[in-house]
Amino acid sequence: MFGPSLTSIFRSRWMALIWAAMVIWFAVDVAGSAPNPSANRSIAATADATGAPVANEDVAALRRFTQGH
């Protein structure tokens, strides 16, 4: 399609490593890094997806339900 053919890339170990590094770099660039879940913890404890306030008791009940206690 475009670029070197796969057979010519994998003839050399170094070219294969460079090709793999470029694929990983492209994937990270497109997908971005994972979000930090602790950054949203205070927001999740005070509001739901619609922005309505959530009581701490509701959060505790949901935690107990999901953890099976």
CHARMM-style PDB file with segment names, atoms N, HN, CA, C and O in Angstrom:
ATOM      1  N   MET     1       0.843  -1.165   0.000  1.00  0.00      PROA
ATOM      2  CA  MET     1       0.000   0.000   0.000  1.00  0.00      PROA
ATOM      3  C   MET     1       0.900   1.245   0.000  1.00  0.00      PROA
ATOM      4  O   MET     1       1.090   1.877  -1.039  1.00  0.00      PROA
ATOM      5  N   PHE     2       1.445   1.586   1.159  1.00  0.00      PROA
ATOM      6  HN  PHE     2       1.291   1.072   2.003  1.00  0.00      PROA
ATOM      7  CA  PHE     2       2.373   2.699   1.230  1.00  0.00      PROA
ATOM      8  C   PHE     2       3.470   2.331   2.206  1.00  0.00      PROA
ATOM      9  O   PHE     2       3.254   1.525   3.112  1.00  0.00      PROA
ATOM     10  N   GLY     3       4.637   2.907   2.033  1.00  0.00      PROA
ATOM     11  HN  GLY     3       4.813   3.561   1.298  1.00  0.00      PROA
ATOM     12  CA  GLY     3       5.774   2.542   2.864  1.00  0.00      PROA
ATOM     13  C   GLY     3       6.422   1.269   2.369  1.00  0.00      PROA
ATOM     14  O   GLY     3       6.016   0.720   1.345  1.00  0.00      PROA
ATOM     15  N   PRO     4       7.424   0.797   3.083  1.00  0.00      PROA
ATOM     16  CA  PRO     4       8.107  -0.423   2.670  1.00  0.00      PROA
ATOM     17  C   PRO     4       7.228  -1.652   2.876  1.00  0.00      PROA
ATOM     18  O   PRO     4       6.329  -1.656   3.717  1.00  0.00      PROA
ATOM     19  N   SER     5       7.502  -2.686   2.100  1.00  0.00      PROA
ATOM     20  HN  SER     5       8.232  -2.683   1.417  1.00  0.00      PROA
ATOM     21  CA  SER     5       6.721  -3.914   2.249  1.00  0.00      PROA
ATOM     22  C   SER     5       7.140  -4.630   3.537  1.00  0.00      PROA
ATOM     23  O   SER     5       8.254  -4.446   4.027  1.00  0.00      PROA
ATOM     24  N   LEU     6       6.240  -5.438   4.069  1.00  0.00      PROA
ATOM     25  HN  LEU     6       5.335  -5.587   3.670  1.00  0.00      PROA
ATOM     26  CA  LEU     6       6.512  -6.130   5.326  1.00  0.00      PROA
ATOM     27  C   LEU     6       7.675  -7.108   5.216  1.00  0.00      PROA
ATOM     28  O   LEU     6       8.415  -7.298   6.182  1.00  0.00      PROA
ATOM     29  N   THR     7       7.846  -7.729   4.054  1.00  0.00      PROA
ATOM     30  HN  THR     7       7.245  -7.574   3.269  1.00  0.00      PROA
ATOM     31  CA  THR     7       8.950  -8.678   3.913  1.00  0.00      PROA
ATOM     32  C   THR     7      10.295  -7.970   3.991  1.00  0.00      PROA
ATOM     33  O   THR     7      11.252  -8.532   4.523  1.00  0.00      PROA
ATOM     34  N   SER     8      10.388  -6.746   3.470  1.00  0.00      PROA
ATOM     35  HN  SER     8       9.610  -6.290   3.038  1.00  0.00      PROA
ATOM     36  CA  SER     8      11.664  -6.034   3.558  1.00  0.00      PROA
ATOM     37  C   SER     8      11.898  -5.500   4.968  1.00  0.00      PROA
ATOM     38  O   SER     8      13.047  -5.351   5.385  1.00  0.00      PROA
ATOM     39  N   ILE     9      10.831  -5.210   5.707  1.00  0.00      PROA
ATOM     40  HN  ILE     9       9.898  -5.331   5.368  1.00  0.00      PROA
ATOM     41  CA  ILE     9      11.000  -4.717   7.077  1.00  0.00      PROA
ATOM     42  C   ILE     9      11.556  -5.815   7.966  1.00  0.00      PROA
ATOM     43  O   ILE     9      12.461  -5.565   8.763  1.00  0.00      PROA
ATOM     44  N   PHE    10      11.030  -7.022   7.843  1.00  0.00      PROA
ATOM     45  HN  PHE    10      10.295  -7.225   7.196  1.00  0.00      PROA
ATOM     46  CA  PHE    10      11.405  -8.086   8.762  1.00  0.00      PROA
ATOM     47  C   PHE    10      12.649  -8.846   8.337  1.00  0.00      PROA
ATOM     48  O   PHE    10      12.995  -9.846   8.967  1.00  0.00      PROA
ATOM     49  N   ARG    11      13.328  -8.408   7.294  1.00  0.00      PROA
ATOM     50  HN  ARG    11      13.048  -7.596   6.782  1.00  0.00      PROA
ATOM     51  CA  ARG    11      14.626  -9.001   6.962  1.00  0.00      PROA
ATOM     52  C   ARG    11      15.690  -8.554   7.952  1.00  0.00      PROA
ATOM     53  O   ARG    11      16.646  -9.282   8.220  1.00  0.00      PROA
ATOM     54  N   SER    12      15.518  -7.349   8.494  1.00  0.00      PROA
ATOM     55  HN  SER    12      14.741  -6.758   8.276  1.00  0.00      PROA
ATOM     56  CA  SER    12      16.475  -6.812   9.453  1.00  0.00      PROA
ATOM     57  C   SER    12      15.799  -6.702  10.817  1.00  0.00      PROA
ATOM     58  O   SER    12      14.684  -6.194  10.934  1.00  0.00      PROA
ATOM     59  N   ARG    13      16.483  -7.179  11.828  1.00  0.00      PROA
ATOM     60  HN  ARG    13      17.389  -7.591  11.734  1.00  0.00      PROA
ATOM     61  CA  ARG    13      15.964  -7.115  13.185  1.00  0.00      PROA
ATOM     62  C   ARG    13      15.770  -5.666  13.623  1.00  0.00      PROA
ATOM     63  O   ARG    13      14.782  -5.345  14.283  1.00  0.00      PROA
ATOM     64  N   TRP    14      16.705  -4.792  13.262  1.00  0.00      PROA
ATOM     65  HN  TRP    14      17.507  -5.052  12.726  1.00  0.00      PROA
ATOM     66  CA  TRP    14      16.621  -3.395  13.679  1.00  0.00      PROA
ATOM     67  C   TRP    14      15.473  -2.676  12.985  1.00  0.00      PROA
ATOM     68  O   TRP    14      14.791  -1.856  13.600  1.00  0.00      PROA
ATOM     69  N   MET    15      15.260  -2.972  11.736  1.00  0.00      PROA
ATOM     70  HN  MET    15      15.814  -3.638  11.236  1.00  0.00      PROA
ATOM     71  CA  MET    15      14.136  -2.357  11.024  1.00  0.00      PROA
ATOM     72  C   MET    15      12.810  -2.837  11.612  1.00  0.00      PROA
ATOM     73  O   MET    15      11.855  -2.065  11.690  1.00  0.00      PROA
ATOM     74  N   ALA    16      12.743  -4.097  12.026  1.00  0.00      PROA
ATOM     75  HN  ALA    16      13.519  -4.724  11.963  1.00  0.00      PROA
ATOM     76  CA  ALA    16      11.531  -4.616  12.654  1.00  0.00      PROA
ATOM     77  C   ALA    16      11.283  -3.919  13.988  1.00  0.00      PROA
ATOM     78  O   ALA    16      10.138  -3.603  14.311  1.00  0.00      PROA
ATOM     79  N   LEU    17      12.332  -3.676  14.764  1.00  0.00      PROA
ATOM     80  HN  LEU    17      13.263  -3.933  14.502  1.00  0.00      PROA
ATOM     81  CA  LEU    17      12.182  -2.969  16.033  1.00  0.00      PROA
ATOM     82  C   LEU    17      11.749  -1.523  15.816  1.00  0.00      PROA
ATOM     83  O   LEU    17      10.900  -1.012  16.547  1.00  0.00      PROA
ATOM     84  N   ILE    18      12.321  -0.872  14.827  1.00  0.00      PROA
ATOM     85  HN  ILE    18      13.011  -1.288  14.234  1.00  0.00      PROA
ATOM     86  CA  ILE    18      11.927   0.507  14.522  1.00  0.00      PROA
ATOM     87  C   ILE    18      10.478   0.546  14.057  1.00  0.00      PROA
ATOM     88  O   ILE    18       9.719   1.429  14.457  1.00  0.00      PROA
ATOM     89  N   TRP    19      10.095  -0.402  13.220  1.00  0.00      PROA
ATOM     90  HN  TRP    19      10.711  -1.120  12.895  1.00  0.00      PROA
ATOM     91  CA  TRP    19       8.710  -0.468  12.736  1.00  0.00      PROA
ATOM     92  C   TRP    19       7.741  -0.675  13.906  1.00  0.00      PROA
ATOM     93  O   TRP    19       6.700  -0.021  13.971  1.00  0.00      PROA
ATOM     94  N   ALA    20       8.080  -1.583  14.830  1.00  0.00      PROA
ATOM     95  HN  ALA    20       8.926  -2.115  14.777  1.00  0.00      PROA
ATOM     96  CA  ALA    20       7.222  -1.843  15.980  1.00  0.00      PROA
ATOM     97  C   ALA    20       7.132  -0.610  16.880  1.00  0.00      PROA
ATOM     98  O   ALA    20       6.060  -0.295  17.395  1.00  0.00      PROA
ATOM     99  N   ALA    21       8.246   0.084  17.068  1.00  0.00      PROA
ATOM    100  HN  ALA    21       9.117  -0.172  16.649  1.00  0.00      PROA
ATOM    101  CA  ALA    21       8.231   1.297  17.882  1.00  0.00      PROA
ATOM    102  C   ALA    21       7.342   2.367  17.253  1.00  0.00      PROA
ATOM    103  O   ALA    21       6.620   3.068  17.962  1.00  0.00      PROA
ATOM    104  N   MET    22       7.389   2.494  15.954  1.00  0.00      PROA
ATOM    105  HN  MET    22       7.975   1.924  15.378  1.00  0.00      PROA
ATOM    106  CA  MET    22       6.552   3.488  15.269  1.00  0.00      PROA
ATOM    107  C   MET    22       5.067   3.124  15.378  1.00  0.00      PROA
ATOM    108  O   MET    22       4.226   4.010  15.528  1.00  0.00      PROA
ATOM    109  N   VAL    23       4.740   1.839  15.304  1.00  0.00      PROA
ATOM    110  HN  VAL    23       5.423   1.119  15.183  1.00  0.00      PROA
ATOM    111  CA  VAL    23       3.352   1.411  15.452  1.00  0.00      PROA
ATOM    112  C   VAL    23       2.850   1.726  16.858  1.00  0.00      PROA
ATOM    113  O   VAL    23       1.734   2.218  17.021  1.00  0.00      PROA
ATOM    114  N   ILE    24       3.660   1.448  17.866  1.00  0.00      PROA
ATOM    115  HN  ILE    24       4.567   1.048  17.733  1.00  0.00      PROA
ATOM    116  CA  ILE    24       3.271   1.744  19.252  1.00  0.00      PROA
ATOM    117  C   ILE    24       3.149   3.243  19.459  1.00  0.00      PROA
ATOM    118  O   ILE    24       2.218   3.702  20.121  1.00  0.00      PROA
ATOM    119  N   TRP    25       4.075   4.013  18.904  1.00  0.00      PROA
ATOM    120  HN  TRP    25       4.832   3.641  18.367  1.00  0.00      PROA
ATOM    121  CA  TRP    25       4.029   5.474  19.025  1.00  0.00      PROA
ATOM    122  C   TRP    25       2.754   6.009  18.397  1.00  0.00      PROA
ATOM    123  O   TRP    25       2.095   6.880  18.965  1.00  0.00      PROA
ATOM    124  N   PHE    26       2.404   5.489  17.222  1.00  0.00      PROA
ATOM    125  HN  PHE    26       2.939   4.782  16.761  1.00  0.00      PROA
ATOM    126  CA  PHE    26       1.179   5.923  16.546  1.00  0.00      PROA
ATOM    127  C   PHE    26      -0.052   5.572  17.392  1.00  0.00      PROA
ATOM    128  O   PHE    26      -0.970   6.383  17.511  1.00  0.00      PROA
ATOM    129  N   ALA    27      -0.075   4.381  17.971  1.00  0.00      PROA
ATOM    130  HN  ALA    27       0.671   3.722  17.873  1.00  0.00      PROA
ATOM    131  CA  ALA    27      -1.225   3.967  18.782  1.00  0.00      PROA
ATOM    132  C   ALA    27      -1.372   4.854  20.016  1.00  0.00      PROA
ATOM    133  O   ALA    27      -2.488   5.245  20.359  1.00  0.00      PROA
ATOM    134  N   VAL    28      -0.282   5.174  20.679  1.00  0.00      PROA
ATOM    135  HN  VAL    28       0.624   4.857  20.401  1.00  0.00      PROA
ATOM    136  CA  VAL    28      -0.341   6.043  21.852  1.00  0.00      PROA
ATOM    137  C   VAL    28      -0.759   7.446  21.452  1.00  0.00      PROA
ATOM    138  O   VAL    28      -1.515   8.100  22.169  1.00  0.00      PROA
ATOM    139  N   ASP    29      -0.272   7.911  20.308  1.00  0.00      PROA
ATOM    140  HN  ASP    29       0.342   7.379  19.725  1.00  0.00      PROA
ATOM    141  CA  ASP    29      -0.615   9.245  19.829  1.00  0.00      PROA
ATOM    142  C   ASP    29      -2.095   9.345  19.490  1.00  0.00      PROA
ATOM    143  O   ASP    29      -2.729  10.357  19.791  1.00  0.00      PROA
ATOM    144  N   VAL    30      -2.651   8.320  18.872  1.00  0.00      PROA
ATOM    145  HN  VAL    30      -2.136   7.498  18.627  1.00  0.00      PROA
ATOM    146  CA  VAL    30      -4.058   8.333  18.484  1.00  0.00      PROA
ATOM    147  C   VAL    30      -4.961   8.116  19.695  1.00  0.00      PROA
ATOM    148  O   VAL    30      -5.929   8.853  19.885  1.00  0.00      PROA
ATOM    149  N   ALA    31      -4.656   7.121  20.509  1.00  0.00      PROA
ATOM    150  HN  ALA    31      -3.870   6.523  20.355  1.00  0.00      PROA
ATOM    151  CA  ALA    31      -5.519   6.774  21.635  1.00  0.00      PROA
ATOM    152  C   ALA    31      -5.293   7.678  22.839  1.00  0.00      PROA
ATOM    153  O   ALA    31      -6.208   7.868  23.641  1.00  0.00      PROA
ATOM    154  N   GLY    32      -4.128   8.223  22.979  1.00  0.00      PROA
ATOM    155  HN  GLY    32      -3.385   8.068  22.327  1.00  0.00      PROA
ATOM    156  CA  GLY    32      -3.826   9.042  24.144  1.00  0.00      PROA
ATOM    157  C   GLY    32      -3.548   8.171  25.346  1.00  0.00      PROA
ATOM    158  O   GLY    32      -3.656   6.947  25.279  1.00  0.00      PROA
ATOM    159  N   SER    33      -3.194   8.802  26.432  1.00  0.00      PROA
ATOM    160  HN  SER    33      -3.107   9.796  26.486  1.00  0.00      PROA
ATOM    161  CA  SER    33      -2.910   8.042  27.638  1.00  0.00      PROA
ATOM    162  C   SER    33      -4.204   7.806  28.411  1.00  0.00      PROA
ATOM    163  O   SER    33      -5.211   8.474  28.180  1.00  0.00      PROA
ATOM    164  N   ALA    34      -4.160   6.852  29.325  1.00  0.00      PROA
ATOM    165  HN  ALA    34      -3.341   6.309  29.513  1.00  0.00      PROA
ATOM    166  CA  ALA    34      -5.338   6.511  30.116  1.00  0.00      PROA
ATOM    167  C   ALA    34      -5.667   7.652  31.074  1.00  0.00      PROA
ATOM    168  O   ALA    34      -4.760   8.292  31.606  1.00  0.00      PROA
ATOM    169  N   PRO    35      -6.932   7.909  31.296  1.00  0.00      PROA
ATOM    170  CA  PRO    35      -7.294   8.970  32.238  1.00  0.00      PROA
ATOM    171  C   PRO    35      -6.939   8.573  33.669  1.00  0.00      PROA
ATOM    172  O   PRO    35      -6.865   7.389  33.997  1.00  0.00      PROA
ATOM    173  N   ASN    36      -6.726   9.554  34.493  1.00  0.00      PROA
ATOM    174  HN  ASN    36      -6.786  10.516  34.227  1.00  0.00      PROA
ATOM    175  CA  ASN    36      -6.395   9.322  35.891  1.00  0.00      PROA
ATOM    176  C   ASN    36      -7.685   9.167  36.681  1.00  0.00      PROA
ATOM    177  O   ASN    36      -8.397  10.154  36.871  1.00  0.00      PROA
ATOM    178  N   PRO    37      -8.019   7.950  37.156  1.00  0.00      PROA
ATOM    179  CA  PRO    37      -9.290   7.763  37.855  1.00  0.00      PROA
ATOM    180  C   PRO    37      -9.370   8.518  39.173  1.00  0.00      PROA
ATOM    181  O   PRO    37     -10.467   8.879  39.598  1.00  0.00      PROA
ATOM    182  N   SER    38      -8.248   8.766  39.829  1.00  0.00      PROA
ATOM    183  HN  SER    38      -7.356   8.473  39.484  1.00  0.00      PROA
ATOM    184  CA  SER    38      -8.299   9.479  41.103  1.00  0.00      PROA
ATOM    185  C   SER    38      -8.624  10.953  40.909  1.00  0.00      PROA
ATOM    186  O   SER    38      -9.091  11.606  41.843  1.00  0.00      PROA
ATOM    187  N   ALA    39      -8.384  11.493  39.709  1.00  0.00      PROA
ATOM    188  HN  ALA    39      -8.005  10.962  38.951  1.00  0.00      PROA
ATOM    189  CA  ALA    39      -8.684  12.901  39.456  1.00  0.00      PROA
ATOM    190  C   ALA    39     -10.188  13.147  39.429  1.00  0.00      PROA
ATOM    191  O   ALA    39     -10.641  14.242  39.763  1.00  0.00      PROA
ATOM    192  N   ASN    40     -10.968  12.136  39.034  1.00  0.00      PROA
ATOM    193  HN  ASN    40     -10.599  11.247  38.763  1.00  0.00      PROA
ATOM    194  CA  ASN    40     -12.414  12.301  38.943  1.00  0.00      PROA
ATOM    195  C   ASN    40     -13.148  11.796  40.175  1.00  0.00      PROA
ATOM    196  O   ASN    40     -14.377  11.852  40.217  1.00  0.00      PROA
ATOM    197  N   ARG    41     -12.439  11.309  41.167  1.00  0.00      PROA
ATOM    198  HN  ARG    41     -11.440  11.264  41.133  1.00  0.00      PROA
ATOM    199  CA  ARG    41     -13.070  10.712  42.328  1.00  0.00      PROA
ATOM    200  C   ARG    41     -13.912  11.725  43.103  1.00  0.00      PROA
ATOM    201  O   ARG    41     -15.014  11.395  43.541  1.00  0.00      PROA
ATOM    202  N   SER    42     -13.414  12.949  43.279  1.00  0.00      PROA
ATOM    203  HN  SER    42     -12.519  13.216  42.923  1.00  0.00      PROA
ATOM    204  CA  SER    42     -14.175  13.936  44.042  1.00  0.00      PROA
ATOM    205  C   SER    42     -15.416  14.374  43.277  1.00  0.00      PROA
ATOM    206  O   SER    42     -16.447  14.658  43.885  1.00  0.00      PROA
ATOM    207  N   ILE    43     -15.330  14.433  41.951  1.00  0.00      PROA
ATOM    208  HN  ILE    43     -14.491  14.202  41.456  1.00  0.00      PROA
ATOM    209  CA  ILE    43     -16.489  14.804  41.148  1.00  0.00      PROA
ATOM    210  C   ILE    43     -17.546  13.705  41.211  1.00  0.00      PROA
ATOM    211  O   ILE    43     -18.737  13.991  41.330  1.00  0.00      PROA
ATOM    212  N   ALA    44     -17.108  12.446  41.130  1.00  0.00      PROA
ATOM    213  HN  ALA    44     -16.140  12.214  41.033  1.00  0.00      PROA
ATOM    214  CA  ALA    44     -18.052  11.333  41.148  1.00  0.00      PROA
ATOM    215  C   ALA    44     -18.758  11.219  42.493  1.00  0.00      PROA
ATOM    216  O   ALA    44     -19.896  10.754  42.550  1.00  0.00      PROA
ATOM    217  N   ALA    45     -18.113  11.630  43.562  1.00  0.00      PROA
ATOM    218  HN  ALA    45     -17.188  12.009  43.515  1.00  0.00      PROA
ATOM    219  CA  ALA    45     -18.714  11.519  44.883  1.00  0.00      PROA
ATOM    220  C   ALA    45     -19.724  12.635  45.147  1.00  0.00      PROA
ATOM    221  O   ALA    45     -20.503  12.538  46.095  1.00  0.00      PROA
ATOM    222  N   THR    46     -19.729  13.695  44.328  1.00  0.00      PROA
ATOM    223  HN  THR    46     -19.097  13.774  43.558  1.00  0.00      PROA
ATOM    224  CA  THR    46     -20.619  14.816  44.596  1.00  0.00      PROA
ATOM    225  C   THR    46     -21.721  14.988  43.560  1.00  0.00      PROA
ATOM    226  O   THR    46     -22.721  15.651  43.838  1.00  0.00      PROA
ATOM    227  N   ALA    47     -21.563  14.402  42.358  1.00  0.00      PROA
ATOM    228  HN  ALA    47     -20.751  13.863  42.133  1.00  0.00      PROA
ATOM    229  CA  ALA    47     -22.568  14.583  41.313  1.00  0.00      PROA
ATOM    230  C   ALA    47     -22.647  13.331  40.449  1.00  0.00      PROA
ATOM    231  O   ALA    47     -21.663  12.610  40.282  1.00  0.00      PROA
ATOM    232  N   ASP    48     -23.849  13.082  39.897  1.00  0.00      PROA
ATOM    233  HN  ASP    48     -24.649  13.667  40.032  1.00  0.00      PROA
ATOM    234  CA  ASP    48     -24.002  11.951  38.984  1.00  0.00      PROA
ATOM    235  C   ASP    48     -23.770  12.420  37.546  1.00  0.00      PROA
ATOM    236  O   ASP    48     -23.325  13.546  37.325  1.00  0.00      PROA
ATOM    237  N   ALA    49     -24.068  11.566  36.577  1.00  0.00      PROA
ATOM    238  HN  ALA    49     -24.430  10.651  36.756  1.00  0.00      PROA
ATOM    239  CA  ALA    49     -23.805  11.892  35.180  1.00  0.00      PROA
ATOM    240  C   ALA    49     -24.632  13.067  34.688  1.00  0.00      PROA
ATOM    241  O   ALA    49     -24.227  13.757  33.752  1.00  0.00      PROA
ATOM    242  N   THR    50     -25.770  13.302  35.295  1.00  0.00      PROA
ATOM    243  HN  THR    50     -26.099  12.742  36.055  1.00  0.00      PROA
ATOM    244  CA  THR    50     -26.610  14.424  34.871  1.00  0.00      PROA
ATOM    245  C   THR    50     -26.247  15.716  35.584  1.00  0.00      PROA
ATOM    246  O   THR    50     -26.766  16.779  35.245  1.00  0.00      PROA
ATOM    247  N   GLY    51     -25.358  15.634  36.569  1.00  0.00      PROA
ATOM    248  HN  GLY    51     -24.936  14.770  36.845  1.00  0.00      PROA
ATOM    249  CA  GLY    51     -24.970  16.803  37.329  1.00  0.00      PROA
ATOM    250  C   GLY    51     -25.746  16.987  38.619  1.00  0.00      PROA
ATOM    251  O   GLY    51     -25.482  17.921  39.377  1.00  0.00      PROA
ATOM    252  N   ALA    52     -26.708  16.099  38.875  1.00  0.00      PROA
ATOM    253  HN  ALA    52     -26.922  15.340  38.259  1.00  0.00      PROA
ATOM    254  CA  ALA    52     -27.494  16.180  40.109  1.00  0.00      PROA
ATOM    255  C   ALA    52     -26.625  15.754  41.289  1.00  0.00      PROA
ATOM    256  O   ALA    52     -25.793  14.859  41.148  1.00  0.00      PROA
ATOM    257  N   PRO    53     -26.806  16.379  42.441  1.00  0.00      PROA
ATOM    258  CA  PRO    53     -25.988  16.011  43.603  1.00  0.00      PROA
ATOM    259  C   PRO    53     -26.291  14.591  44.083  1.00  0.00      PROA
ATOM    260  O   PRO    53     -27.416  14.104  43.972  1.00  0.00      PROA
ATOM    261  N   VAL    54     -25.260  13.948  44.615  1.00  0.00      PROA
ATOM    262  HN  VAL    54     -24.346  14.344  44.705  1.00  0.00      PROA
ATOM    263  CA  VAL    54     -25.376  12.584  45.127  1.00  0.00      PROA
ATOM    264  C   VAL    54     -24.973  12.604  46.595  1.00  0.00      PROA
ATOM    265  O   VAL    54     -23.941  13.174  46.950  1.00  0.00      PROA
ATOM    266  N   ALA    55     -25.775  11.989  47.441  1.00  0.00      PROA
ATOM    267  HN  ALA    55     -26.614  11.526  47.153  1.00  0.00      PROA
ATOM    268  CA  ALA    55     -25.484  11.932  48.872  1.00  0.00      PROA
ATOM    269  C   ALA    55     -24.410  10.889  49.149  1.00  0.00      PROA
ATOM    270  O   ALA    55     -24.311   9.889  48.438  1.00  0.00      PROA
ATOM    271  N   ASN    56     -23.614  11.119  50.172  1.00  0.00      PROA
ATOM    272  HN  ASN    56     -23.695  11.931  50.750  1.00  0.00      PROA
ATOM    273  CA  ASN    56     -22.573  10.166  50.550  1.00  0.00      PROA
ATOM    274  C   ASN    56     -23.158   8.821  50.937  1.00  0.00      PROA
ATOM    275  O   ASN    56     -22.518   7.791  50.727  1.00  0.00      PROA
ATOM    276  N   GLU    57     -24.357   8.808  51.497  1.00  0.00      PROA
ATOM    277  HN  GLU    57     -24.877   9.646  51.667  1.00  0.00      PROA
ATOM    278  CA  GLU    57     -25.004   7.546  51.867  1.00  0.00      PROA
ATOM    279  C   GLU    57     -25.305   6.710  50.621  1.00  0.00      PROA
ATOM    280  O   GLU    57     -25.179   5.486  50.645  1.00  0.00      PROA
ATOM    281  N   ASP    58     -25.704   7.374  49.534  1.00  0.00      PROA
ATOM    282  HN  ASP    58     -25.807   8.368  49.514  1.00  0.00      PROA
ATOM    283  CA  ASP    58     -25.975   6.660  48.284  1.00  0.00      PROA
ATOM    284  C   ASP    58     -24.699   6.048  47.716  1.00  0.00      PROA
ATOM    285  O   ASP    58     -24.713   4.926  47.210  1.00  0.00      PROA
ATOM    286  N   VAL    59     -23.620   6.775  47.801  1.00  0.00      PROA
ATOM    287  HN  VAL    59     -23.608   7.686  48.212  1.00  0.00      PROA
ATOM    288  CA  VAL    59     -22.339   6.264  47.314  1.00  0.00      PROA
ATOM    289  C   VAL    59     -21.912   5.065  48.154  1.00  0.00      PROA
ATOM    290  O   VAL    59     -21.441   4.065  47.612  1.00  0.00      PROA
ATOM    291  N   ALA    60     -22.073   5.158  49.463  1.00  0.00      PROA
ATOM    292  HN  ALA    60     -22.456   5.970  49.903  1.00  0.00      PROA
ATOM    293  CA  ALA    60     -21.698   4.047  50.347  1.00  0.00      PROA
ATOM    294  C   ALA    60     -22.564   2.821  50.075  1.00  0.00      PROA
ATOM    295  O   ALA    60     -22.059   1.698  50.071  1.00  0.00      PROA
ATOM    296  N   ALA    61     -23.864   3.022  49.847  1.00  0.00      PROA
ATOM    297  HN  ALA    61     -24.274   3.934  49.850  1.00  0.00      PROA
ATOM    298  CA  ALA    61     -24.756   1.899  49.550  1.00  0.00      PROA
ATOM    299  C   ALA    61     -24.372   1.232  48.230  1.00  0.00      PROA
ATOM    300  O   ALA    61     -24.390   0.006  48.127  1.00  0.00      PROA
ATOM    301  N   LEU    62     -24.032   2.021  47.240  1.00  0.00      PROA
ATOM    302  HN  LEU    62     -24.017   3.017  47.324  1.00  0.00      PROA
ATOM    303  CA  LEU    62     -23.620   1.465  45.948  1.00  0.00      PROA
ATOM    304  C   LEU    62     -22.310   0.700  46.091  1.00  0.00      PROA
ATOM    305  O   LEU    62     -22.134  -0.356  45.484  1.00  0.00      PROA
ATOM    306  N   ARG    63     -21.398   1.230  46.887  1.00  0.00      PROA
ATOM    307  HN  ARG    63     -21.541   2.089  47.380  1.00  0.00      PROA
ATOM    308  CA  ARG    63     -20.126   0.542  47.120  1.00  0.00      PROA
ATOM    309  C   ARG    63     -20.348  -0.799  47.795  1.00  0.00      PROA
ATOM    310  O   ARG    63     -19.748  -1.800  47.404  1.00  0.00      PROA
ATOM    311  N   ARG    64     -21.215  -0.827  48.816  1.00  0.00      PROA
ATOM    312  HN  ARG    64     -21.703  -0.013  49.134  1.00  0.00      PROA
ATOM    313  CA  ARG    64     -21.517  -2.086  49.515  1.00  0.00      PROA
ATOM    314  C   ARG    64     -22.180  -3.081  48.548  1.00  0.00      PROA
ATOM    315  O   ARG    64     -21.879  -4.274  48.593  1.00  0.00      PROA
ATOM    316  N   PHE    65     -23.063  -2.609  47.690  1.00  0.00      PROA
ATOM    317  HN  PHE    65     -23.308  -1.640  47.653  1.00  0.00      PROA
ATOM    318  CA  PHE    65     -23.754  -3.484  46.740  1.00  0.00      PROA
ATOM    319  C   PHE    65     -22.784  -4.093  45.735  1.00  0.00      PROA
ATOM    320  O   PHE    65     -22.849  -5.289  45.450  1.00  0.00      PROA
ATOM    321  N   THR    66     -21.890  -3.277  45.203  1.00  0.00      PROA
ATOM    322  HN  THR    66     -21.837  -2.306  45.435  1.00  0.00      PROA
ATOM    323  CA  THR    66     -20.969  -3.788  44.177  1.00  0.00      PROA
ATOM    324  C   THR    66     -19.883  -4.669  44.764  1.00  0.00      PROA
ATOM    325  O   THR    66     -19.332  -5.520  44.066  1.00  0.00      PROA
ATOM    326  N   GLN    67     -19.567  -4.477  46.033  1.00  0.00      PROA
ATOM    327  HN  GLN    67     -20.015  -3.786  46.601  1.00  0.00      PROA
ATOM    328  CA  GLN    67     -18.528  -5.306  46.649  1.00  0.00      PROA
ATOM    329  C   GLN    67     -19.109  -6.523  47.354  1.00  0.00      PROA
ATOM    330  O   GLN    67     -18.357  -7.364  47.845  1.00  0.00      PROA
ATOM    331  N   GLY    68     -20.414  -6.631  47.411  1.00  0.00      PROA
ATOM    332  HN  GLY    68     -21.025  -5.947  47.012  1.00  0.00      PROA
ATOM    333  CA  GLY    68     -21.045  -7.809  47.980  1.00  0.00      PROA
ATOM    334  C   GLY    68     -21.074  -7.850  49.488  1.00  0.00      PROA
ATOM    335  O   GLY    68     -21.145  -8.936  50.062  1.00  0.00      PROA
ATOM    336  N   HSD    69     -21.020  -6.702  50.159  1.00  0.00      PROA
ATOM    337  HN  HSD    69     -20.962  -5.819  49.693  1.00  0.00      PROA
ATOM    338  CA  HSD    69     -21.060  -6.671  51.639  1.00  0.00      PROA
ATOM    339  C   HSD    69     -22.433  -6.398  52.134  1.00  0.00      PROA
ATOM    340  OT1 HSD    69     -22.652  -6.337  53.344  1.00  0.00      PROA
TER     341      HSD     69
END
